[in-house]
Coordinates of N, CA and C and ligand atoms in Angstrom, one line a residue:
S1 N 85.6 110.4 111.0 CA 84.4 109.6 111.4 C 83.3 110.6 111.9
K2 N 82.1 110.0 112.0 CA 81.0 110.8 112.5 C 81.2 111.2 113.9
K3 N 81.8 110.3 114.7 CA 82.1 110.7 116.1 C 83.1 111.8 116.2
E4 N 84.1 111.8 115.3 CA 85.2 112.8 115.3 C 84.6 114.1 114.8
R5 N 83.6 114.1 113.9 CA 83.0 115.4 113.4 C 82.1 115.9 114.6
A6 N 81.4 115.0 115.3 CA 80.6 115.5 116.4 C 81.5 116.1 117.5
N7 N 82.6 115.5 117.7 CA 83.5 116.0 118.8 C 84.1 117.3 118.4
K8 N 84.4 117.5 117.1 CA 85.0 118.8 116.6 C 83.9 119.9 116.8
K9 N 82.6 119.5 116.5 CA 81.6 120.5 116.7 C 81.5 120.9 118.2
K10 N 81.6 120.0 119.1 CA 81.5 120.3 120.5 C 82.6 121.2 120.9
E11 N 83.8 120.9 120.4 CA 85.0 121.8 120.7 C 84.7 123.2 120.2
Q12 N 84.1 123.3 119.0 CA 83.8 124.6 118.4 C 82.8 125.4 119.3
R13 N 81.8 124.6 119.7 CA 80.7 125.2 120.6 C 81.4 125.7 121.9
D14 N 82.2 124.9 122.5 CA 82.8 125.2 123.8 C 83.7 126.4 123.6
L15 N 84.5 126.5 122.5 CA 85.4 127.7 122.3 C 84.6 128.9 122.2
Q16 N 83.5 128.9 121.5 CA 82.6 130.1 121.3 C 82.0 130.5 122.6
A17 N 81.6 129.6 123.5 CA 81.1 129.9 124.8 C 82.2 130.5 125.6
C18 N 83.4 130.0 125.6 CA 84.5 130.6 126.4 C 84.8 132.0 125.9
K19 N 84.8 132.2 124.6 CA 85.0 133.6 124.1 C 83.9 134.6 124.6
S20 N 82.7 134.1 124.5 CA 81.6 135.0 125.0 C 81.7 135.3 126.5
I21 N 82.1 134.3 127.2 CA 82.2 134.5 128.7 C 83.3 135.6 129.0
V22 N 84.4 135.5 128.3 CA 85.5 136.5 128.5 C 85.0 137.9 128.1
Q23 N 84.2 138.0 127.0 CA 83.7 139.3 126.6 C 82.7 139.8 127.7
E24 N 81.9 139.0 128.3 CA 81.0 139.4 129.4 C 81.8 139.8 130.6
L25 N 82.9 139.1 130.9 CA 83.7 139.5 132.1 C 84.4 140.9 131.8
E26 N 84.9 141.1 130.6 CA 85.5 142.4 130.3 C 84.6 143.6 130.4
G27 N 83.3 143.3 130.2 CA 82.3 144.4 130.3 C 81.8 144.6 131.7
H28 N 82.1 143.8 132.6 CA 81.7 143.9 134.0 C 82.4 145.1 134.7
E29 N 81.6 145.8 135.6 CA 82.2 147.0 136.2 C 83.4 146.7 137.1
D30 N 83.4 145.4 137.6 CA 84.5 145.0 138.5 C 85.6 144.4 137.8
A31 N 85.7 144.5 136.4 CA 86.8 143.9 135.6 C 88.0 144.7 135.6
W32 N 88.0 146.0 136.1 CA 89.1 146.9 135.9 C 90.5 146.4 136.4
P33 N 90.5 145.6 137.5 CA 91.8 145.1 138.0 C 92.4 144.0 137.1
F34 N 91.5 143.4 136.2 CA 91.9 142.2 135.5 C 92.1 142.3 134.0
L35 N 91.9 143.6 133.5 CA 91.9 143.8 132.0 C 93.3 143.6 131.4
L36 N 94.3 143.9 132.2 CA 95.7 143.9 131.8 C 96.6 143.3 132.9
P37 N 97.8 142.8 132.5 CA 98.7 142.3 133.6 C 99.0 143.3 134.7
V38 N 99.1 142.8 135.9 CA 99.4 143.7 137.0 C 100.7 144.4 136.8
N39 N 100.8 145.7 137.0 CA 101.9 146.5 136.7 C 103.0 146.3 137.8
T40 N 104.1 145.5 137.5 CA 105.0 145.1 138.5 C 106.0 146.3 138.8
R41 N 105.9 147.4 138.1 CA 106.7 148.6 138.6 C 105.9 149.3 139.7
Q42 N 104.6 149.3 139.5 CA 103.7 149.9 140.5 C 103.6 149.0 141.7
F43 N 103.7 147.6 141.5 CA 103.7 146.7 142.6 C 104.9 145.8 142.6
P44 N 106.1 146.3 143.1 CA 107.3 145.6 142.9 C 107.4 144.2 143.5
T45 N 106.6 143.9 144.5 CA 106.6 142.6 145.2 C 105.8 141.5 144.4
Y46 N 105.0 142.0 143.4 CA 104.1 141.1 142.7 C 104.8 139.8 142.1
K47 N 105.9 140.1 141.4 CA 106.6 139.0 140.7 C 107.1 137.9 141.7
K48 N 107.5 138.4 142.9 CA 108.0 137.4 143.8 C 106.9 136.6 144.5
I49 N 105.8 137.2 144.7 CA 104.7 136.6 145.4 C 103.8 135.7 144.5
I50 N 103.6 136.2 143.3 CA 102.7 135.5 142.3 C 103.5 134.8 141.3
K51 N 103.6 133.5 141.3 CA 104.5 132.7 140.5 C 103.9 132.6 139.0
K52 N 102.6 132.6 138.9 CA 102.0 132.5 137.5 C 101.0 133.6 137.3
P53 N 101.4 134.8 136.9 CA 100.4 135.9 136.7 C 99.5 135.5 135.6
M54 N 98.2 136.0 135.7 CA 97.2 135.7 134.6 C 96.2 136.9 134.7
D55 N 95.7 137.3 133.5 CA 94.7 138.3 133.3 C 93.9 138.1 132.1
L56 N 92.8 138.9 131.9 CA 91.9 138.7 130.9 C 92.5 138.9 129.5
S57 N 93.4 139.8 129.4 CA 94.0 140.0 128.0 C 94.8 138.8 127.6
V58 N 95.5 138.1 128.5 CA 96.3 136.9 128.2 C 95.3 135.8 127.9
I59 N 94.2 135.6 128.6 CA 93.2 134.6 128.4 C 92.6 134.8 127.0
K60 N 92.3 136.0 126.7 CA 91.6 136.3 125.4 C 92.6 136.0 124.2
K61 N 93.9 136.3 124.4 CA 94.9 136.0 123.4 C 95.1 134.5 123.2
K62 N 95.1 133.8 124.3 CA 95.3 132.3 124.3 C 94.1 131.7 123.5
L63 N 92.9 132.2 123.8 CA 91.7 131.7 123.1 C 91.8 131.9 121.6
E64 N 92.2 133.2 121.2 CA 92.4 133.5 119.8 C 93.4 132.7 119.1
D65 N 94.5 132.4 119.9 CA 95.6 131.6 119.3 C 95.4 130.1 119.5
N66 N 94.2 129.7 119.9 CA 93.9 128.3 120.0 C 94.8 127.5 120.9
L67 N 95.2 128.2 122.0 CA 96.2 127.5 123.0 C 95.5 126.7 124.1
Y68 N 94.2 126.8 124.2 CA 93.5 125.9 125.2 C 93.1 124.6 124.6
K69 N 93.5 123.6 125.3 CA 93.2 122.2 124.8 C 91.7 121.9 125.0
S70 N 91.1 122.5 126.1 CA 89.7 122.2 126.5 C 89.2 123.4 127.2
R71 N 87.8 123.3 127.5 CA 87.2 124.4 128.3 C 87.7 124.3 129.7
E72 N 88.1 123.1 130.2 CA 88.6 123.0 131.5 C 90.0 123.7 131.7
D73 N 90.8 123.6 130.6 CA 92.1 124.3 130.5 C 91.9 125.8 130.7
Y74 N 90.9 126.3 130.0 CA 90.5 127.7 130.0 C 90.1 128.1 131.4
C75 N 89.2 127.3 132.0 CA 88.6 127.6 133.3 C 89.7 127.6 134.4
E76 N 90.7 126.8 134.2 CA 91.9 126.8 135.1 C 92.6 128.1 135.1
D77 N 92.8 128.8 134.0 CA 93.4 130.1 133.9 C 92.6 131.1 134.6
L78 N 91.3 131.1 134.4 CA 90.4 132.1 135.1 C 90.5 131.9 136.6
R79 N 90.5 130.7 137.1 CA 90.5 130.4 138.5 C 91.9 130.8 139.1
L80 N 93.0 130.6 138.2 CA 94.3 131.1 138.6 C 94.3 132.6 138.8
M81 N 93.7 133.3 137.9 CA 93.6 134.8 138.0 C 92.9 135.2 139.3
F82 N 91.8 134.6 139.6 CA 91.1 135.0 140.8 C 91.9 134.5 142.1
N83 N 92.5 133.4 142.0 CA 93.3 132.9 143.2 C 94.5 133.8 143.4
N84 N 95.2 134.3 142.3 CA 96.3 135.2 142.4 C 95.8 136.5 143.2
C85 N 94.6 136.9 142.8 CA 94.0 138.2 143.4 C 93.8 138.0 144.9
E86 N 93.3 136.8 145.3 CA 93.1 136.6 146.7 C 94.4 136.5 147.5
T87 N 95.5 136.0 146.8 CA 96.8 135.9 147.5 C 97.4 137.3 147.7
F88 N 97.2 138.2 146.7 CA 97.9 139.4 146.8 C 97.1 140.6 147.5
N89 N 95.8 140.4 147.6 CA 95.0 141.5 148.0 C 94.1 141.1 149.2
E90 N 93.9 142.1 150.2 CA 93.0 141.9 151.3 C 91.6 141.7 150.7
D91 N 90.8 140.9 151.4 CA 89.4 140.7 150.9 C 88.6 142.0 150.9
D92 N 88.9 142.9 151.9 CA 88.1 144.1 152.0 C 88.7 145.3 151.2
S93 N 89.7 145.0 150.4 CA 90.3 146.1 149.6 C 89.5 146.3 148.3
P94 N 89.7 147.4 147.6 CA 88.9 147.6 146.4 C 89.2 146.5 145.3
V95 N 90.5 146.1 145.2 CA 90.8 145.0 144.2 C 90.3 143.7 144.7
G96 N 90.5 143.4 146.0 CA 90.0 142.2 146.6 C 88.5 142.0 146.4
K97 N 87.7 143.1 146.7 CA 86.3 143.0 146.5 C 85.9 142.8 145.1
A98 N 86.6 143.5 144.2 CA 86.3 143.3 142.7 C 86.6 141.9 142.3
G99 N 87.6 141.3 142.9 CA 88.0 139.9 142.5 C 86.9 138.9 143.0
H100 N 86.4 139.1 144.2 CA 85.3 138.2 144.7 C 84.0 138.4 143.8
N101 N 83.7 139.6 143.5 CA 82.5 139.9 142.7 C 82.6 139.3 141.3
L102 N 83.8 139.5 140.7 CA 84.0 139.0 139.3 C 84.1 137.5 139.3
R103 N 84.7 136.9 140.3 CA 84.7 135.4 140.4 C 83.3 134.8 140.4
S104 N 82.4 135.4 141.3 CA 81.1 135.0 141.4 C 80.3 135.1 140.1
F105 N 80.5 136.2 139.4 CA 79.9 136.4 138.1 C 80.4 135.4 137.1
F106 N 81.7 135.1 137.1 CA 82.3 134.1 136.2 C 81.7 132.7 136.5
E107 N 81.6 132.3 137.7 CA 81.2 130.9 138.1 C 79.7 130.8 137.7
T108 N 78.9 131.8 137.8 CA 77.5 131.8 137.4 C 77.4 131.6 135.9
K109 N 78.2 132.4 135.1 CA 78.2 132.2 133.6 C 78.7 130.8 133.2
W110 N 79.7 130.4 133.9 CA 80.3 129.0 133.6 C 79.2 128.0 133.8
N111 N 78.4 128.1 134.8 CA 77.3 127.1 135.1 C 76.2 127.3 134.1
E112 N 76.0 128.5 133.6 CA 74.9 128.7 132.6 C 75.2 128.0 131.3
H113 N 76.5 128.2 130.9 CA 77.0 127.6 129.7 C 77.2 126.1 129.8
F114 N 77.7 125.6 131.0 CA 78.0 124.2 131.1 C 77.4 123.7 132.4
P115 N 76.1 123.5 132.5 CA 75.4 123.0 133.7 C 76.0 121.8 134.2
P116 N 76.3 121.8 135.6 CA 76.9 120.5 136.2 C 75.8 119.4 136.1
T117 N 76.2 118.2 135.7 CA 75.2 117.1 135.6 C 75.0 116.5 137.0
Ligands
D8Q1 C1 94.8 142.0 140.0 N1 95.4 143.2 140.6 C2 95.2 144.5 140.0 C3 95.7 145.6 140.6 C4 95.5 146.9 140.0 O1 95.7 147.9 140.7 N2 95.0 147.0 138.8 C5 94.5 148.3 138.3 C6 95.3 148.8 137.2 N3 94.8 150.1 136.8 C7 96.5 145.4 141.8 C8 96.7 144.2 142.4 C9 96.1 143.0 141.7 O2 96.3 141.9 142.2

């Protein structure tokens, strides 16, 4: 139907916006702690403390494999990644500071692409 075609277009626009946001995050100077999964041999307690690890490479792969049902589903994974960072790192540590900075950058981009009504 016309409504179904319109909705499919919206989904395509949303997916494209989510892909470009991830690209912008990856290029940010404070993205270095989030580009790949946390190394659990370097940080042996990580697996016990963080029940659901998440990073930009996983988010990018899920986008490419069409595993997000909606933009909200995608946003949830980004917020999980930043919340994991706050759980495991002191605010004034290098990783903790990078997490706060990148979260702020993400939320700004999110609102640019999807202005709250
Ligand atoms: C997200 N996160 C990243 C690191 C890290 O050191 N990543 C840099 C790899 N070169 C440590 C703890 C943590 O929560």
